[in-house]
Structures are given as C-alpha cells and as structure tokens.
C-alpha cells in the first residue's frame, strides 16, 4: 500500500488499543502478545507488519485472557 510507513502511527496505536495514555497502550499490547519497543519518551512503537499479523491471523479477534489483570478497570 502506498504511503504507509514501517510503523503504525500514534493515532493507529490509539485506535488499535483503545487507549490514549501510553502506559495503558503498553499494557494492552503486552496482554495481547504484540512485539513492540518504546521510544525514549515511552511511546510504544509497533511494526505495521506485526499489527497486520495479529489482526489477520486465523481471522480471529484477539481478546485478553481471563487470567490477565484488568488494568483498564482501575480508576
């Protein structure tokens, strides 16, 4: 696809994870088994190929396992 970068954008990271805050994004990515790295400022960087691999694998939606802590439920 033309115009796409190697990494997903910060906006795409928000859309993928459902979170705006970086620590919440990082927890979501970890819970869902995404490989990523952090920038010096703490922003998660995800390869576009990694996102596509997860979203297209077996046509299944990735959901957290029940034994994971639900950090998003803590106010």
JSON list of C-alpha atoms in Angstrom, two decimals:
[
{"chain": "A", "resi": 1, "resn": "UNK", "atom": "CA", "xyz": [0.00, 0.00, 0.00]},
{"chain": "A", "resi": 2, "resn": "UNK", "atom": "CA", "xyz": [1.35, 3.35, -0.96]},
{"chain": "A", "resi": 3, "resn": "UNK", "atom": "CA", "xyz": [2.04, 5.99, 1.67]},
{"chain": "A", "resi": 4, "resn": "UNK", "atom": "CA", "xyz": [2.15, 3.64, 4.66]},
{"chain": "A", "resi": 5, "resn": "UNK", "atom": "CA", "xyz": [5.11, 3.72, 6.99]},
{"chain": "A", "resi": 6, "resn": "UNK", "atom": "CA", "xyz": [7.00, 0.82, 8.54]},
{"chain": "A", "resi": 7, "resn": "UNK", "atom": "CA", "xyz": [5.49, 1.61, 11.94]},
{"chain": "A", "resi": 8, "resn": "UNK", "atom": "CA", "xyz": [1.88, 2.33, 12.84]},
{"chain": "A", "resi": 9, "resn": "UNK", "atom": "CA", "xyz": [1.17, 5.94, 13.74]},
{"chain": "A", "resi": 10, "resn": "UNK", "atom": "CA", "xyz": [0.35, 7.16, 17.26]},
{"chain": "A", "resi": 11, "resn": "UNK", "atom": "CA", "xyz": [-3.26, 7.58, 16.09]},
{"chain": "A", "resi": 12, "resn": "UNK", "atom": "CA", "xyz": [-3.34, 3.99, 14.84]},
{"chain": "A", "resi": 13, "resn": "UNK", "atom": "CA", "xyz": [-1.90, 2.82, 18.17]},
{"chain": "A", "resi": 14, "resn": "UNK", "atom": "CA", "xyz": [-4.76, 4.60, 19.94]},
{"chain": "A", "resi": 15, "resn": "UNK", "atom": "CA", "xyz": [-7.30, 3.03, 17.58]},
{"chain": "A", "resi": 16, "resn": "UNK", "atom": "CA", "xyz": [-5.76, -0.45, 17.94]},
{"chain": "A", "resi": 17, "resn": "UNK", "atom": "CA", "xyz": [-5.55, -0.40, 21.74]},
{"chain": "A", "resi": 18, "resn": "UNK", "atom": "CA", "xyz": [-8.49, 1.84, 22.56]},
{"chain": "A", "resi": 19, "resn": "UNK", "atom": "CA", "xyz": [-6.27, 3.87, 24.87]},
{"chain": "A", "resi": 20, "resn": "UNK", "atom": "CA", "xyz": [-4.79, 7.36, 24.63]},
{"chain": "A", "resi": 21, "resn": "UNK", "atom": "CA", "xyz": [-2.33, 7.09, 27.51]},
{"chain": "A", "resi": 22, "resn": "UNK", "atom": "CA", "xyz": [0.98, 5.43, 26.70]},
{"chain": "A", "resi": 23, "resn": "UNK", "atom": "CA", "xyz": [1.18, 3.18, 29.80]},
{"chain": "A", "resi": 24, "resn": "UNK", "atom": "CA", "xyz": [-2.29, 1.80, 29.05]},
{"chain": "A", "resi": 25, "resn": "UNK", "atom": "CA", "xyz": [-1.33, 1.24, 25.40]},
{"chain": "A", "resi": 26, "resn": "UNK", "atom": "CA", "xyz": [1.79, -0.63, 26.51]},
{"chain": "A", "resi": 27, "resn": "UNK", "atom": "CA", "xyz": [-0.19, -2.88, 28.89]},
{"chain": "A", "resi": 28, "resn": "UNK", "atom": "CA", "xyz": [-2.74, -3.63, 26.16]},
{"chain": "A", "resi": 29, "resn": "UNK", "atom": "CA", "xyz": [-0.01, -4.54, 23.65]},
{"chain": "A", "resi": 30, "resn": "UNK", "atom": "CA", "xyz": [1.71, -6.79, 26.21]},
{"chain": "A", "resi": 31, "resn": "UNK", "atom": "CA", "xyz": [-1.56, -8.55, 27.15]},
{"chain": "A", "resi": 32, "resn": "UNK", "atom": "CA", "xyz": [-2.32, -9.23, 23.52]},
{"chain": "A", "resi": 33, "resn": "UNK", "atom": "CA", "xyz": [1.11, -10.56, 22.66]},
{"chain": "A", "resi": 34, "resn": "UNK", "atom": "CA", "xyz": [2.30, -7.77, 20.35]},
{"chain": "A", "resi": 35, "resn": "UNK", "atom": "CA", "xyz": [6.03, -7.27, 19.84]},
{"chain": "A", "resi": 36, "resn": "UNK", "atom": "CA", "xyz": [6.93, -3.61, 20.23]},
{"chain": "A", "resi": 37, "resn": "UNK", "atom": "CA", "xyz": [9.58, -1.28, 21.52]},
{"chain": "A", "resi": 38, "resn": "UNK", "atom": "CA", "xyz": [9.41, 2.02, 23.38]},
{"chain": "A", "resi": 39, "resn": "UNK", "atom": "CA", "xyz": [10.79, 5.33, 22.24]},
{"chain": "A", "resi": 40, "resn": "UNK", "atom": "CA", "xyz": [12.91, 7.35, 24.62]},
{"chain": "A", "resi": 41, "resn": "UNK", "atom": "CA", "xyz": [9.76, 9.24, 25.62]},
{"chain": "A", "resi": 42, "resn": "UNK", "atom": "CA", "xyz": [7.89, 5.99, 26.37]},
{"chain": "A", "resi": 43, "resn": "UNK", "atom": "CA", "xyz": [5.71, 5.81, 23.25]},
{"chain": "A", "resi": 44, "resn": "UNK", "atom": "CA", "xyz": [5.13, 2.24, 22.06]},
{"chain": "A", "resi": 45, "resn": "UNK", "atom": "CA", "xyz": [6.35, 1.59, 18.50]},
{"chain": "A", "resi": 46, "resn": "UNK", "atom": "CA", "xyz": [4.66, -1.27, 16.63]},
{"chain": "A", "resi": 47, "resn": "UNK", "atom": "CA", "xyz": [5.68, -2.55, 13.22]},
{"chain": "A", "resi": 48, "resn": "UNK", "atom": "CA", "xyz": [2.84, -2.37, 10.72]},
{"chain": "A", "resi": 49, "resn": "UNK", "atom": "CA", "xyz": [3.60, -6.00, 9.78]},
{"chain": "A", "resi": 50, "resn": "UNK", "atom": "CA", "xyz": [3.19, -7.01, 13.46]},
{"chain": "A", "resi": 51, "resn": "UNK", "atom": "CA", "xyz": [-0.22, -5.36, 13.65]},
{"chain": "A", "resi": 52, "resn": "UNK", "atom": "CA", "xyz": [-1.32, -6.99, 10.39]},
{"chain": "A", "resi": 53, "resn": "UNK", "atom": "CA", "xyz": [-0.04, -10.40, 11.52]},
{"chain": "A", "resi": 54, "resn": "UNK", "atom": "CA", "xyz": [-2.12, -10.23, 14.68]},
{"chain": "A", "resi": 55, "resn": "UNK", "atom": "CA", "xyz": [-5.25, -8.86, 13.10]},
{"chain": "A", "resi": 56, "resn": "UNK", "atom": "CA", "xyz": [-5.20, -11.24, 10.16]},
{"chain": "A", "resi": 57, "resn": "UNK", "atom": "CA", "xyz": [-4.14, -14.43, 11.94]},
{"chain": "A", "resi": 58, "resn": "UNK", "atom": "CA", "xyz": [-6.88, -17.01, 11.52]},
{"chain": "A", "resi": 59, "resn": "UNK", "atom": "CA", "xyz": [-9.43, -14.24, 11.05]},
{"chain": "A", "resi": 60, "resn": "UNK", "atom": "CA", "xyz": [-9.96, -14.17, 14.81]},
{"chain": "A", "resi": 61, "resn": "UNK", "atom": "CA", "xyz": [-10.28, -11.14, 17.04]},
{"chain": "A", "resi": 62, "resn": "UNK", "atom": "CA", "xyz": [-7.60, -11.07, 19.71]},
{"chain": "A", "resi": 63, "resn": "UNK", "atom": "CA", "xyz": [-9.04, -10.86, 23.21]},
{"chain": "A", "resi": 64, "resn": "UNK", "atom": "CA", "xyz": [-7.26, -10.80, 26.55]},
{"chain": "A", "resi": 65, "resn": "UNK", "atom": "CA", "xyz": [-7.18, -13.98, 28.59]},
{"chain": "A", "resi": 66, "resn": "UNK", "atom": "CA", "xyz": [-9.27, -14.03, 31.74]},
{"chain": "A", "resi": 67, "resn": "UNK", "atom": "CA", "xyz": [-6.22, -14.52, 33.96]},
{"chain": "A", "resi": 68, "resn": "UNK", "atom": "CA", "xyz": [-4.79, -11.14, 32.89]},
{"chain": "A", "resi": 69, "resn": "UNK", "atom": "CA", "xyz": [-5.25, -8.22, 35.29]},
{"chain": "A", "resi": 70, "resn": "UNK", "atom": "CA", "xyz": [-7.84, -5.72, 34.06]},
{"chain": "A", "resi": 71, "resn": "UNK", "atom": "CA", "xyz": [-5.81, -2.53, 34.47]},
{"chain": "A", "resi": 72, "resn": "UNK", "atom": "CA", "xyz": [-8.39, -0.58, 32.48]},
{"chain": "A", "resi": 73, "resn": "UNK", "atom": "CA", "xyz": [-10.97, -1.20, 35.24]},
{"chain": "A", "resi": 74, "resn": "UNK", "atom": "CA", "xyz": [-8.86, 0.57, 37.86]},
{"chain": "A", "resi": 75, "resn": "UNK", "atom": "CA", "xyz": [-9.79, 4.22, 38.20]}
]
